Amino acid sequence: MARIKRGVTAHKRHKRLLDAAQGRRGTRSKLVKPAREALLHALAYATRDRKQRKRQLRELWIIRINAAARANGLTYARFIAGLKAANVEIDRKILADLAVRDEQTFTRIAEVAKGA
């Protein structure tokens, strides 16, 4: 049976790893072992932060809605409770967008929440 040398395969795998580790500082972009470690950490952080992004955006939307609601004489909790009582089903993302871009519409929605 013929002897199989794995140099080509290893070189290809290392090349792919180093290409993915481009832009890192020092040996993390030049040497295989540090590059692999940096890449594993980066992938772990990316997975974690995809979850955190959702939390952070919701947090931001709530802050914006609260600021706009207070400008209309309501707290965030009363505003949301008023919307639920009035059966208004607008999610926080849209409410935050209205608070920033279209203050008149948000004011009308706040009046509906006050009325309920």
PDB file of C-alpha atoms in Angstrom:
ATOM      1  CA  MET A   1       0.000   0.000   0.000  1.00  0.00           C
ATOM      2  CA  ALA A   2       1.237   3.464  -0.849  1.00  0.00           C
ATOM      3  CA  ARG A   3       2.356   5.837   1.872  1.00  0.00           C
ATOM      4  CA  ILE A   4       0.083   8.856   2.396  1.00  0.00           C
ATOM      5  CA  LYS A   5       1.615  12.111   3.544  1.00  0.00           C
ATOM      6  CA  ARG A   6      -0.755  14.653   5.078  1.00  0.00           C
ATOM      7  CA  GLY A   7       1.208  17.821   4.397  1.00  0.00           C
ATOM      8  CA  VAL A   8      -1.192  19.143   1.776  1.00  0.00           C
ATOM      9  CA  THR A   9      -4.269  18.604   3.955  1.00  0.00           C
ATOM     10  CA  ALA A  10      -2.647  20.153   7.031  1.00  0.00           C
ATOM     11  CA  HIS A  11      -1.431  23.121   5.007  1.00  0.00           C
ATOM     12  CA  LYS A  12      -4.924  23.685   3.608  1.00  0.00           C
ATOM     13  CA  ARG A  13      -6.491  23.480   7.067  1.00  0.00           C
ATOM     14  CA  HIS A  14      -3.910  25.882   8.551  1.00  0.00           C
ATOM     15  CA  LYS A  15      -4.363  28.278   5.627  1.00  0.00           C
ATOM     16  CA  ARG A  16      -8.136  28.326   6.141  1.00  0.00           C
ATOM     17  CA  LEU A  17      -7.638  28.977   9.868  1.00  0.00           C
ATOM     18  CA  LEU A  18      -5.149  31.803   9.293  1.00  0.00           C
ATOM     19  CA  ASP A  19      -7.434  33.391   6.694  1.00  0.00           C
ATOM     20  CA  ALA A  20     -10.228  33.423   9.286  1.00  0.00           C
ATOM     21  CA  ALA A  21      -7.860  34.928  11.873  1.00  0.00           C
ATOM     22  CA  GLN A  22      -6.844  37.830   9.624  1.00  0.00           C
ATOM     23  CA  GLY A  23      -6.833  41.237  11.274  1.00  0.00           C
ATOM     24  CA  ARG A  24      -5.830  39.983  14.732  1.00  0.00           C
ATOM     25  CA  ARG A  25      -2.782  41.444  16.432  1.00  0.00           C
ATOM     26  CA  GLY A  26       0.631  39.810  16.639  1.00  0.00           C
ATOM     27  CA  THR A  27       0.995  36.042  16.580  1.00  0.00           C
ATOM     28  CA  ARG A  28      -2.786  35.550  16.660  1.00  0.00           C
ATOM     29  CA  SER A  29      -2.804  36.211  12.925  1.00  0.00           C
ATOM     30  CA  LYS A  30       0.517  34.580  12.070  1.00  0.00           C
ATOM     31  CA  LEU A  31       0.874  31.313  14.037  1.00  0.00           C
ATOM     32  CA  VAL A  32      -1.540  28.397  13.925  1.00  0.00           C
ATOM     33  CA  LYS A  33      -2.019  27.613  17.641  1.00  0.00           C
ATOM     34  CA  PRO A  34      -2.659  31.185  18.841  1.00  0.00           C
ATOM     35  CA  ALA A  35      -4.832  31.807  15.769  1.00  0.00           C
ATOM     36  CA  ARG A  36      -6.953  28.725  16.525  1.00  0.00           C
ATOM     37  CA  GLU A  37      -7.394  29.823  20.141  1.00  0.00           C
ATOM     38  CA  ALA A  38      -8.308  33.374  19.112  1.00  0.00           C
ATOM     39  CA  LEU A  39     -10.799  32.037  16.596  1.00  0.00           C
ATOM     40  CA  LEU A  40     -12.463  29.715  19.112  1.00  0.00           C
ATOM     41  CA  HIS A  41     -12.842  32.607  21.552  1.00  0.00           C
ATOM     42  CA  ALA A  42     -14.188  34.860  18.795  1.00  0.00           C
ATOM     43  CA  LEU A  43     -16.798  32.282  17.787  1.00  0.00           C
ATOM     44  CA  ALA A  44     -17.839  31.807  21.423  1.00  0.00           C
ATOM     45  CA  TYR A  45     -18.213  35.570  21.897  1.00  0.00           C
ATOM     46  CA  ALA A  46     -20.195  35.837  18.662  1.00  0.00           C
ATOM     47  CA  THR A  47     -22.609  33.137  19.820  1.00  0.00           C
ATOM     48  CA  ARG A  48     -23.038  34.791  23.228  1.00  0.00           C
ATOM     49  CA  ASP A  49     -23.453  38.269  21.790  1.00  0.00           C
ATOM     50  CA  ARG A  50     -26.129  37.241  19.292  1.00  0.00           C
ATOM     51  CA  LYS A  51     -28.282  36.512  22.344  1.00  0.00           C
ATOM     52  CA  GLN A  52     -27.197  39.693  24.151  1.00  0.00           C
ATOM     53  CA  ARG A  53     -27.951  41.909  21.141  1.00  0.00           C
ATOM     54  CA  LYS A  54     -31.648  41.072  21.452  1.00  0.00           C
ATOM     55  CA  ARG A  55     -31.644  42.035  25.150  1.00  0.00           C
ATOM     56  CA  GLN A  56     -29.728  45.245  24.551  1.00  0.00           C
ATOM     57  CA  LEU A  57     -32.016  46.393  21.740  1.00  0.00           C
ATOM     58  CA  ARG A  58     -35.124  45.776  23.853  1.00  0.00           C
ATOM     59  CA  GLU A  59     -33.461  47.753  26.661  1.00  0.00           C
ATOM     60  CA  LEU A  60     -32.781  50.642  24.249  1.00  0.00           C
ATOM     61  CA  TRP A  61     -36.365  50.612  22.942  1.00  0.00           C
ATOM     62  CA  ILE A  62     -37.729  50.763  26.495  1.00  0.00           C
ATOM     63  CA  ILE A  63     -35.460  53.713  27.352  1.00  0.00           C
ATOM     64  CA  ARG A  64     -36.623  55.622  24.257  1.00  0.00           C
ATOM     65  CA  ILE A  65     -40.298  54.865  24.884  1.00  0.00           C
ATOM     66  CA  ASN A  66     -39.940  55.908  28.529  1.00  0.00           C
ATOM     67  CA  ALA A  67     -38.355  59.242  27.554  1.00  0.00           C
ATOM     68  CA  ALA A  68     -41.094  59.982  25.009  1.00  0.00           C
ATOM     69  CA  ALA A  69     -43.859  58.851  27.401  1.00  0.00           C
ATOM     70  CA  ARG A  70     -42.558  61.133  30.151  1.00  0.00           C
ATOM     71  CA  ALA A  71     -42.538  64.021  27.663  1.00  0.00           C
ATOM     72  CA  ASN A  72     -46.271  63.274  27.288  1.00  0.00           C
ATOM     73  CA  GLY A  73     -46.916  63.127  31.032  1.00  0.00           C
ATOM     74  CA  LEU A  74     -46.849  59.334  31.483  1.00  0.00           C
ATOM     75  CA  THR A  75     -44.437  56.830  32.944  1.00  0.00           C
ATOM     76  CA  TYR A  76     -43.371  53.837  30.865  1.00  0.00           C
ATOM     77  CA  ALA A  77     -45.379  51.401  32.988  1.00  0.00           C
ATOM     78  CA  ARG A  78     -48.575  53.472  32.787  1.00  0.00           C
ATOM     79  CA  PHE A  79     -48.075  53.981  29.060  1.00  0.00           C
ATOM     80  CA  ILE A  80     -47.738  50.243  28.364  1.00  0.00           C
ATOM     81  CA  ALA A  81     -50.620  49.417  30.728  1.00  0.00           C
ATOM     82  CA  GLY A  82     -52.784  52.005  28.940  1.00  0.00           C
ATOM     83  CA  LEU A  83     -51.959  50.517  25.540  1.00  0.00           C
ATOM     84  CA  LYS A  84     -52.867  47.028  26.768  1.00  0.00           C
ATOM     85  CA  ALA A  85     -56.148  48.320  28.223  1.00  0.00           C
ATOM     86  CA  ALA A  86     -56.959  50.046  24.910  1.00  0.00           C
ATOM     87  CA  ASN A  87     -56.080  46.851  22.975  1.00  0.00           C
ATOM     88  CA  VAL A  88     -53.350  48.597  20.993  1.00  0.00           C
ATOM     89  CA  GLU A  89     -50.912  45.971  19.745  1.00  0.00           C
ATOM     90  CA  ILE A  90     -47.785  47.879  18.699  1.00  0.00           C
ATOM     91  CA  ASP A  91     -44.509  46.307  19.725  1.00  0.00           C
ATOM     92  CA  ARG A  92     -41.735  48.177  21.514  1.00  0.00           C
ATOM     93  CA  LYS A  93     -39.515  48.340  18.427  1.00  0.00           C
ATOM     94  CA  ILE A  94     -42.153  50.259  16.457  1.00  0.00           C
ATOM     95  CA  LEU A  95     -43.057  52.448  19.448  1.00  0.00           C
ATOM     96  CA  ALA A  96     -39.399  53.396  19.939  1.00  0.00           C
ATOM     97  CA  ASP A  97     -39.077  54.190  16.227  1.00  0.00           C
ATOM     98  CA  LEU A  98     -42.170  56.419  16.396  1.00  0.00           C
ATOM     99  CA  ALA A  99     -40.821  58.120  19.522  1.00  0.00           C
ATOM    100  CA  VAL A 100     -37.633  59.055  17.680  1.00  0.00           C
ATOM    101  CA  ARG A 101     -38.892  59.776  14.147  1.00  0.00           C
ATOM    102  CA  ASP A 102     -42.556  60.758  14.417  1.00  0.00           C
ATOM    103  CA  GLU A 103     -43.351  62.551  17.676  1.00  0.00           C
ATOM    104  CA  GLN A 104     -46.869  63.620  16.618  1.00  0.00           C
ATOM    105  CA  THR A 105     -48.003  60.044  16.055  1.00  0.00           C
ATOM    106  CA  PHE A 106     -46.437  58.981  19.345  1.00  0.00           C
ATOM    107  CA  THR A 107     -48.293  61.805  21.105  1.00  0.00           C
ATOM    108  CA  ARG A 108     -51.583  60.532  19.644  1.00  0.00           C
ATOM    109  CA  ILE A 109     -50.794  57.013  20.821  1.00  0.00           C
ATOM    110  CA  ALA A 110     -49.926  58.404  24.282  1.00  0.00           C
ATOM    111  CA  GLU A 111     -53.347  60.133  24.386  1.00  0.00           C
ATOM    112  CA  VAL A 112     -55.021  56.802  23.605  1.00  0.00           C
ATOM    113  CA  ALA A 113     -53.029  55.201  26.434  1.00  0.00           C
ATOM    114  CA  LYS A 114     -54.042  58.047  28.807  1.00  0.00           C
ATOM    115  CA  GLY A 115     -57.705  57.635  27.867  1.00  0.00           C
ATOM    116  CA  ALA A 116     -57.629  53.940  28.660  1.00  0.00           C
TER     117      ALA A 116
END
